[in-house]
PDB file of C-alpha atoms and ligand atoms in Angstrom:
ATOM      1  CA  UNK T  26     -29.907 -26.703 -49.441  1.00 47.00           C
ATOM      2  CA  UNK T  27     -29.860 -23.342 -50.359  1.00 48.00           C
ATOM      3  CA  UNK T  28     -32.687 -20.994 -49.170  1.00 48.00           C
ATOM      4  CA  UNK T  29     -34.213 -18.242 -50.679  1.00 50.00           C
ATOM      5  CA  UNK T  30     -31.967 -15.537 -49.116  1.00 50.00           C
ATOM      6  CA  UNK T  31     -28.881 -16.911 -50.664  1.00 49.00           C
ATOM      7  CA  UNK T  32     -28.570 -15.688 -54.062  1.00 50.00           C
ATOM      8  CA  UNK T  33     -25.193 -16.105 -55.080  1.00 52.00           C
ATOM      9  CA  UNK T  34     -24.724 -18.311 -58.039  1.00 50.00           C
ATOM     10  CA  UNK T  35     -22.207 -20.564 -57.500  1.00 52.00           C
ATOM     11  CA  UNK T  36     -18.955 -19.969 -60.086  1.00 49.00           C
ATOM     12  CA  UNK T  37     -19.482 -23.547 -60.977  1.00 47.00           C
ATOM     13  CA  UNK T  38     -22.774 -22.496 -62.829  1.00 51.00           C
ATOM     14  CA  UNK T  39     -22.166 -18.871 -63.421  1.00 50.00           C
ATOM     15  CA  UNK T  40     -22.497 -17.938 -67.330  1.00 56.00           C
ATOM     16  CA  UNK T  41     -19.378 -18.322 -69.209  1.00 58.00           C
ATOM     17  CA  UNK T  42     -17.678 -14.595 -68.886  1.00 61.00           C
ATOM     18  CA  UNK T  43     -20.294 -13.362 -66.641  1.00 63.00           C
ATOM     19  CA  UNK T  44     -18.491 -10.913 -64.504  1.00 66.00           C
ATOM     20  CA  UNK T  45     -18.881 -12.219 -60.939  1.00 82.00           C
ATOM     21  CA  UNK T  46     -20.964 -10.214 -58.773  1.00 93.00           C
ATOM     22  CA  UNK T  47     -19.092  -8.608 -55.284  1.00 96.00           C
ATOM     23  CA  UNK T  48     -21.798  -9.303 -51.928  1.00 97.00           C
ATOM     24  CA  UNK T  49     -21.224  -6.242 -49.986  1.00 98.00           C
ATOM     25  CA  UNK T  50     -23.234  -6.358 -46.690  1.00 98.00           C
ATOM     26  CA  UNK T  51     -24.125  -3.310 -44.774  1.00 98.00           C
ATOM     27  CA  UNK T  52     -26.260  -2.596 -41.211  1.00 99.00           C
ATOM     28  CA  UNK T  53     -28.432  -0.146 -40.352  1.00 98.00           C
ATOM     29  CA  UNK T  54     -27.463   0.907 -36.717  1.00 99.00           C
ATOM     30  CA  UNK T  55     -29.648   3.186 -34.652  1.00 98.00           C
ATOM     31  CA  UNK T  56     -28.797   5.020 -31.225  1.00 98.00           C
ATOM     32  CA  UNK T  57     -30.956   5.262 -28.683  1.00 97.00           C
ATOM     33  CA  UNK T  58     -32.872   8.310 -29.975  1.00 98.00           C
ATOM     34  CA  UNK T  59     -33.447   6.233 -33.546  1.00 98.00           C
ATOM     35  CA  UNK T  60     -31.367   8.423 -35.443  1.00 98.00           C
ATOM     36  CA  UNK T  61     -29.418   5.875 -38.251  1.00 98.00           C
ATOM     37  CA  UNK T  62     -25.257   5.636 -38.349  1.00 99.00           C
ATOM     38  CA  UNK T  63     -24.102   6.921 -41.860  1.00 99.00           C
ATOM     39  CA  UNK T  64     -20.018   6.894 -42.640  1.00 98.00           C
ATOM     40  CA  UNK T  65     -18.762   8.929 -45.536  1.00 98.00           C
ATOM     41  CA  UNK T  66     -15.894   7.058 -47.574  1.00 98.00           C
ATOM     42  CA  UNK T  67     -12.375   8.323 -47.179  1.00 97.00           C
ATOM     43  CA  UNK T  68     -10.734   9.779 -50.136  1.00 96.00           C
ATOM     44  CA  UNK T  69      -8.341   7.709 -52.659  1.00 94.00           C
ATOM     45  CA  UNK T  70     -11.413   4.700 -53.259  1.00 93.00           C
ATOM     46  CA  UNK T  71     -14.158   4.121 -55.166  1.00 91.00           C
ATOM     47  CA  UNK T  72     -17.362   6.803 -54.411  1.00 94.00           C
ATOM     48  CA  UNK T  73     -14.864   8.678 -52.432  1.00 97.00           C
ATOM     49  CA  UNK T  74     -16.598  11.511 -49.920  1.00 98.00           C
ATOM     50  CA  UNK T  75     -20.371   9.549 -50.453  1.00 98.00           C
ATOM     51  CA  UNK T  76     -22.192   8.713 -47.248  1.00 98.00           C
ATOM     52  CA  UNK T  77     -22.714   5.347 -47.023  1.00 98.00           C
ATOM     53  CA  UNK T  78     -24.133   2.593 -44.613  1.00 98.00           C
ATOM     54  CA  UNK T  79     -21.228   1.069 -42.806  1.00 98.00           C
ATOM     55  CA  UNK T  80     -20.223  -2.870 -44.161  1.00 98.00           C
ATOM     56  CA  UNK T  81     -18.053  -3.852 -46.705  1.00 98.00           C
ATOM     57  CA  UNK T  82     -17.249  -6.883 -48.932  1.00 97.00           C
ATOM     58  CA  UNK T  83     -17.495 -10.248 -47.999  1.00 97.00           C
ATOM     59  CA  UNK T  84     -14.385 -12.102 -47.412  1.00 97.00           C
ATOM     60  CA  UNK T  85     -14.225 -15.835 -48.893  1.00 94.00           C
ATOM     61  CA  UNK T  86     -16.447 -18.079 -47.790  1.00 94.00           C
ATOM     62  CA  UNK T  87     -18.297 -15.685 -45.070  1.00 97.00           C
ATOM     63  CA  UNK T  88     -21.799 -15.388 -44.533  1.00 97.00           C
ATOM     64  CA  UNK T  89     -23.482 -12.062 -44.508  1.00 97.00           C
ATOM     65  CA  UNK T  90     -24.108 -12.553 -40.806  1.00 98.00           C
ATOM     66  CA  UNK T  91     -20.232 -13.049 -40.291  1.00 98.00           C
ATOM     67  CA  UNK T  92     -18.861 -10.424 -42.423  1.00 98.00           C
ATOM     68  CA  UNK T  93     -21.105  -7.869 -41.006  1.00 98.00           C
ATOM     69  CA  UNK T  94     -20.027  -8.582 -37.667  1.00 98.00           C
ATOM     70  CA  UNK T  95     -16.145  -8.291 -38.909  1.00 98.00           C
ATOM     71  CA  UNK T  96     -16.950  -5.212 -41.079  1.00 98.00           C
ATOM     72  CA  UNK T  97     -18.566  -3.059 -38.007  1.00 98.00           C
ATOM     73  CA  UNK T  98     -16.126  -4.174 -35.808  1.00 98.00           C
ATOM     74  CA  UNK T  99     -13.262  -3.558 -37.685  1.00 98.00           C
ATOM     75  CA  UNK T 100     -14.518   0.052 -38.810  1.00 98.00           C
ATOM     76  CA  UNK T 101     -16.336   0.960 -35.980  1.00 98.00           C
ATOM     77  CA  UNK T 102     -14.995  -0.637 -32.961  1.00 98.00           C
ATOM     78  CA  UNK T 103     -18.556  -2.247 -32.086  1.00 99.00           C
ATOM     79  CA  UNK T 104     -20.245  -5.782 -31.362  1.00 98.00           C
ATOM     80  CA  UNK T 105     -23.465  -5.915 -33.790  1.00 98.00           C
ATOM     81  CA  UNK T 106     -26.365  -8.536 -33.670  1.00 98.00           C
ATOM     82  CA  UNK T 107     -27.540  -8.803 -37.297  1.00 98.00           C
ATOM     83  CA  UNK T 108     -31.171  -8.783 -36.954  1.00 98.00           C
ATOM     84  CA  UNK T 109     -33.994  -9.386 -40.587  1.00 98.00           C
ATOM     85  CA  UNK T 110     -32.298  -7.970 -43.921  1.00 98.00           C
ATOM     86  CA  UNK T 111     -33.950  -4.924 -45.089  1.00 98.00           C
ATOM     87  CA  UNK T 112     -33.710  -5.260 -48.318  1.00 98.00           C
ATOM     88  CA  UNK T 113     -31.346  -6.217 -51.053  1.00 98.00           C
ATOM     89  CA  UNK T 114     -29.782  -4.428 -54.018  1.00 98.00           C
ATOM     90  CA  UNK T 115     -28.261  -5.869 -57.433  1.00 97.00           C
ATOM     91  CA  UNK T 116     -26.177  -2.916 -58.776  1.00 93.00           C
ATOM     92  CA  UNK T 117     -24.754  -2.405 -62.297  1.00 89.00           C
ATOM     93  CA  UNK T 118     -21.758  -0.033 -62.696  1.00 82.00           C
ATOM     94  CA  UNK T 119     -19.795   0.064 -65.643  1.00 83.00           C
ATOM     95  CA  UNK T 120     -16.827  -2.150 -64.385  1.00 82.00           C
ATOM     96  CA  UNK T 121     -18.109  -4.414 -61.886  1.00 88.00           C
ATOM     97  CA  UNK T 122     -21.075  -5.637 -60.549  1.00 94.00           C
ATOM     98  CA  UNK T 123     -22.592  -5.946 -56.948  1.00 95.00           C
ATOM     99  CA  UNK T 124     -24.741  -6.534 -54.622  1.00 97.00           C
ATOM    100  CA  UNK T 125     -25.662  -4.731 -51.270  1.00 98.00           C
ATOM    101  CA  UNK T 126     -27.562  -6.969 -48.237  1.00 98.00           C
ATOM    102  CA  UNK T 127     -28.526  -4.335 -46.072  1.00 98.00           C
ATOM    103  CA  UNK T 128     -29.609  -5.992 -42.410  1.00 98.00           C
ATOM    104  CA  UNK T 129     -31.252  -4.238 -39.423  1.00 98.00           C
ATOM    105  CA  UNK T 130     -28.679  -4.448 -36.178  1.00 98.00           C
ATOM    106  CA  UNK T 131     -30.781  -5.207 -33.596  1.00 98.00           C
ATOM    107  CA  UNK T 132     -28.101  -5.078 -30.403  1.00 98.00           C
ATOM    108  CA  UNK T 133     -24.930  -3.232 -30.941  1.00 98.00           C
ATOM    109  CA  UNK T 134     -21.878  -2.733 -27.836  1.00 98.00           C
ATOM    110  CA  UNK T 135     -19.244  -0.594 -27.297  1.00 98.00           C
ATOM    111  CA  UNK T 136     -18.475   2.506 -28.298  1.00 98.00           C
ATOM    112  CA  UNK T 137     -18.434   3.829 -32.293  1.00 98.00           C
ATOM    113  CA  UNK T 138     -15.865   5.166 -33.517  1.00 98.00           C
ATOM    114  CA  UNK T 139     -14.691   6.181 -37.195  1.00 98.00           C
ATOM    115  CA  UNK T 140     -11.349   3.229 -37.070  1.00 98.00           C
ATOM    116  CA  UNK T 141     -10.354   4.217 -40.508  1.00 97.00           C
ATOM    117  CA  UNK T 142     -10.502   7.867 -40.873  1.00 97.00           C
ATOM    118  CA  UNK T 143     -14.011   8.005 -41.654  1.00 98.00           C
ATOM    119  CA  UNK T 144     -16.482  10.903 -40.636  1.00 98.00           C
ATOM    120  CA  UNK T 145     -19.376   9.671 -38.826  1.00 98.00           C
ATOM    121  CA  UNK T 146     -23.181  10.842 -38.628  1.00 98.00           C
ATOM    122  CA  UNK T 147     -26.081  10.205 -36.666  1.00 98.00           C
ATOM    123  CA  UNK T 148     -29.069  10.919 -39.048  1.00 98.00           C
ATOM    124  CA  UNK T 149     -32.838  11.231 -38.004  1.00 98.00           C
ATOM    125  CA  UNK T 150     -34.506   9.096 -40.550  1.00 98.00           C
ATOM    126  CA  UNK T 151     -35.984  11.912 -42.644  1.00 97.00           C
ATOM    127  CA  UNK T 152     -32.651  13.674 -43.236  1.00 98.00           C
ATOM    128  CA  UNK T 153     -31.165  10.366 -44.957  1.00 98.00           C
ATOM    129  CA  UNK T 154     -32.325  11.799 -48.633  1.00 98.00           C
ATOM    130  CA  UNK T 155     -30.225  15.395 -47.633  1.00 98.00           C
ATOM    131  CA  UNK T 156     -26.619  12.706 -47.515  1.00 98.00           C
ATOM    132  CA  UNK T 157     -25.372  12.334 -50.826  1.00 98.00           C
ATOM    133  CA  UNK T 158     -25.183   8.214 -51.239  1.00 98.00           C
ATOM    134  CA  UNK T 159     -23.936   5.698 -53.779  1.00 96.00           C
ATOM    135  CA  UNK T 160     -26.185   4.590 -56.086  1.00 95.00           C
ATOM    136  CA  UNK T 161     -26.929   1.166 -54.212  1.00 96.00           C
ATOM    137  CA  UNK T 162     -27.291   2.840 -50.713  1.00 98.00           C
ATOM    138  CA  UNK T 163     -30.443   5.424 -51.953  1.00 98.00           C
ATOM    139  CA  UNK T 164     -32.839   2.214 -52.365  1.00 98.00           C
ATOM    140  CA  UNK T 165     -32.202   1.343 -48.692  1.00 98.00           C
ATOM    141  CA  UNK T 166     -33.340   5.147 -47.509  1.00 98.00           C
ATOM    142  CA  UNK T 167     -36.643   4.504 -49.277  1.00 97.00           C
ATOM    143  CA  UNK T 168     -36.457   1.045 -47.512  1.00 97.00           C
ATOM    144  CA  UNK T 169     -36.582   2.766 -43.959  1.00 97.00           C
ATOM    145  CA  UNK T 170     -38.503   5.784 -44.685  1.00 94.00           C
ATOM    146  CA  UNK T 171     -41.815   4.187 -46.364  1.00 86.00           C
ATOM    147  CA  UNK T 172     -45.010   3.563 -44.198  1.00 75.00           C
TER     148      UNK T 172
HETATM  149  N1  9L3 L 216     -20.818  -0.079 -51.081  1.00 56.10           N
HETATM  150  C1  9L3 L 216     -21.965   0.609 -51.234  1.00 56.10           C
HETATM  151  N2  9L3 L 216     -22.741   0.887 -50.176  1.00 56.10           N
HETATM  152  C2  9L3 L 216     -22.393   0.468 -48.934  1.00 56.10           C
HETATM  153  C3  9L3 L 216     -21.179  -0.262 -48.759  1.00 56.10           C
HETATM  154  C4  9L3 L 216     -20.754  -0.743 -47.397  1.00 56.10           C
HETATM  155  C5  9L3 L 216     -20.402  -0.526 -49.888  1.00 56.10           C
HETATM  156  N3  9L3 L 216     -23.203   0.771 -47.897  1.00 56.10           N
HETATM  157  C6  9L3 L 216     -19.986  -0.344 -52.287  1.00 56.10           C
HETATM  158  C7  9L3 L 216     -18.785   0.531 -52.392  1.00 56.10           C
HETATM  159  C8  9L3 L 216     -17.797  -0.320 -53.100  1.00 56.10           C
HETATM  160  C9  9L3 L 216     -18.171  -1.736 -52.714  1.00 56.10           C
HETATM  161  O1  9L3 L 216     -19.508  -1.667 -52.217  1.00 56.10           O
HETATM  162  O2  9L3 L 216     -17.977  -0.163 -54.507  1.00 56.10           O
HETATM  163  C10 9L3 L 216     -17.268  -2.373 -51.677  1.00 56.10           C
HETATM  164  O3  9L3 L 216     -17.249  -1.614 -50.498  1.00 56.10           O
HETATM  165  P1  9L3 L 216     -15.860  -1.293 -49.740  1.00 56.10           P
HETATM  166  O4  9L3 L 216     -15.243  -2.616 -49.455  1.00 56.10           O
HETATM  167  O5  9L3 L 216     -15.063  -0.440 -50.686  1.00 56.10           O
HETATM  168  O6  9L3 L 216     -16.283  -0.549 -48.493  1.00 56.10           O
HETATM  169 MG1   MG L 217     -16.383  -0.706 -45.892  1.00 56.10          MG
END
């Protein structure tokens, strides 16, 4: 049965030419003083030198839970315990279409480290907004900085 959370319309019953939608899952990590993990995308890809929150793309037949695990451990070196999604964001660019499950970590091991060349922040919450994002990551800051 599928529940609530999973949106993904099956390619079965997807409209005829719809362009399929890419899940991208990310986690919001904290340290111990609650400042946030941000990871600014290498040059040569897509949003190139943005600040992002660290995930990536599901691979086939993954859950979020599973490919968040593999995405922070391959980029960051860390074990992650995927705790409630924060919030979830459909976005439209011109070529593709996606959609961004962002989930609290709740428990997170080892140490982090940038795996693939990527520069690393720790952000207090209320210097998010000064980290130039793409488009789907600035719904997420609001997310965590609203009352
Ligand atoms: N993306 C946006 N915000 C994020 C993440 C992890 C990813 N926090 C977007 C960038 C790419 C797509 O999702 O367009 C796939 O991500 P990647 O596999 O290139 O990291
Ligand atoms: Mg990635």
């Amino acid at each position: 049965m599928p529940t609530a959370k999973q949106e993904t319309i099956p390619a079965a019953t997807a409209p005829a030419g719809a362009p399929r939608v890419i899940e991208v899952v990310a986690g919001v990590i904290r340290d111990r003083r609650g400042r946030i993990l941000l990871a600014r995308r290498t040059e040569g890809r897509d949003l190139a030198g943005l600040w992002e929150f660290p995930g990536g793309k599901h691979e086939a037949g993954e859950t979020a839970e599973a490919a968040l695990k593999r995405e922070l451990r391959e980029e960051l070196g860390i074990a992650v315990e995927p705790g409630d999604r924060v919030i979830r964001v459909p976005q439209a660019y011109p070529h593709k279409r996606l959609c961004l499950d962002v989930y609290d970590i709740r428990a997170w091991t080892g140490t982090v480290r940038g795996l693939e060349g990527q520069a690393l922040a720790w952000v207090p919450p209320h210097k998010l907004a000064d980290y130039p994002m793409p488009p789907a990551d600035v719904p997420v800051v609001a997310a965590l900085t609203q009352p």
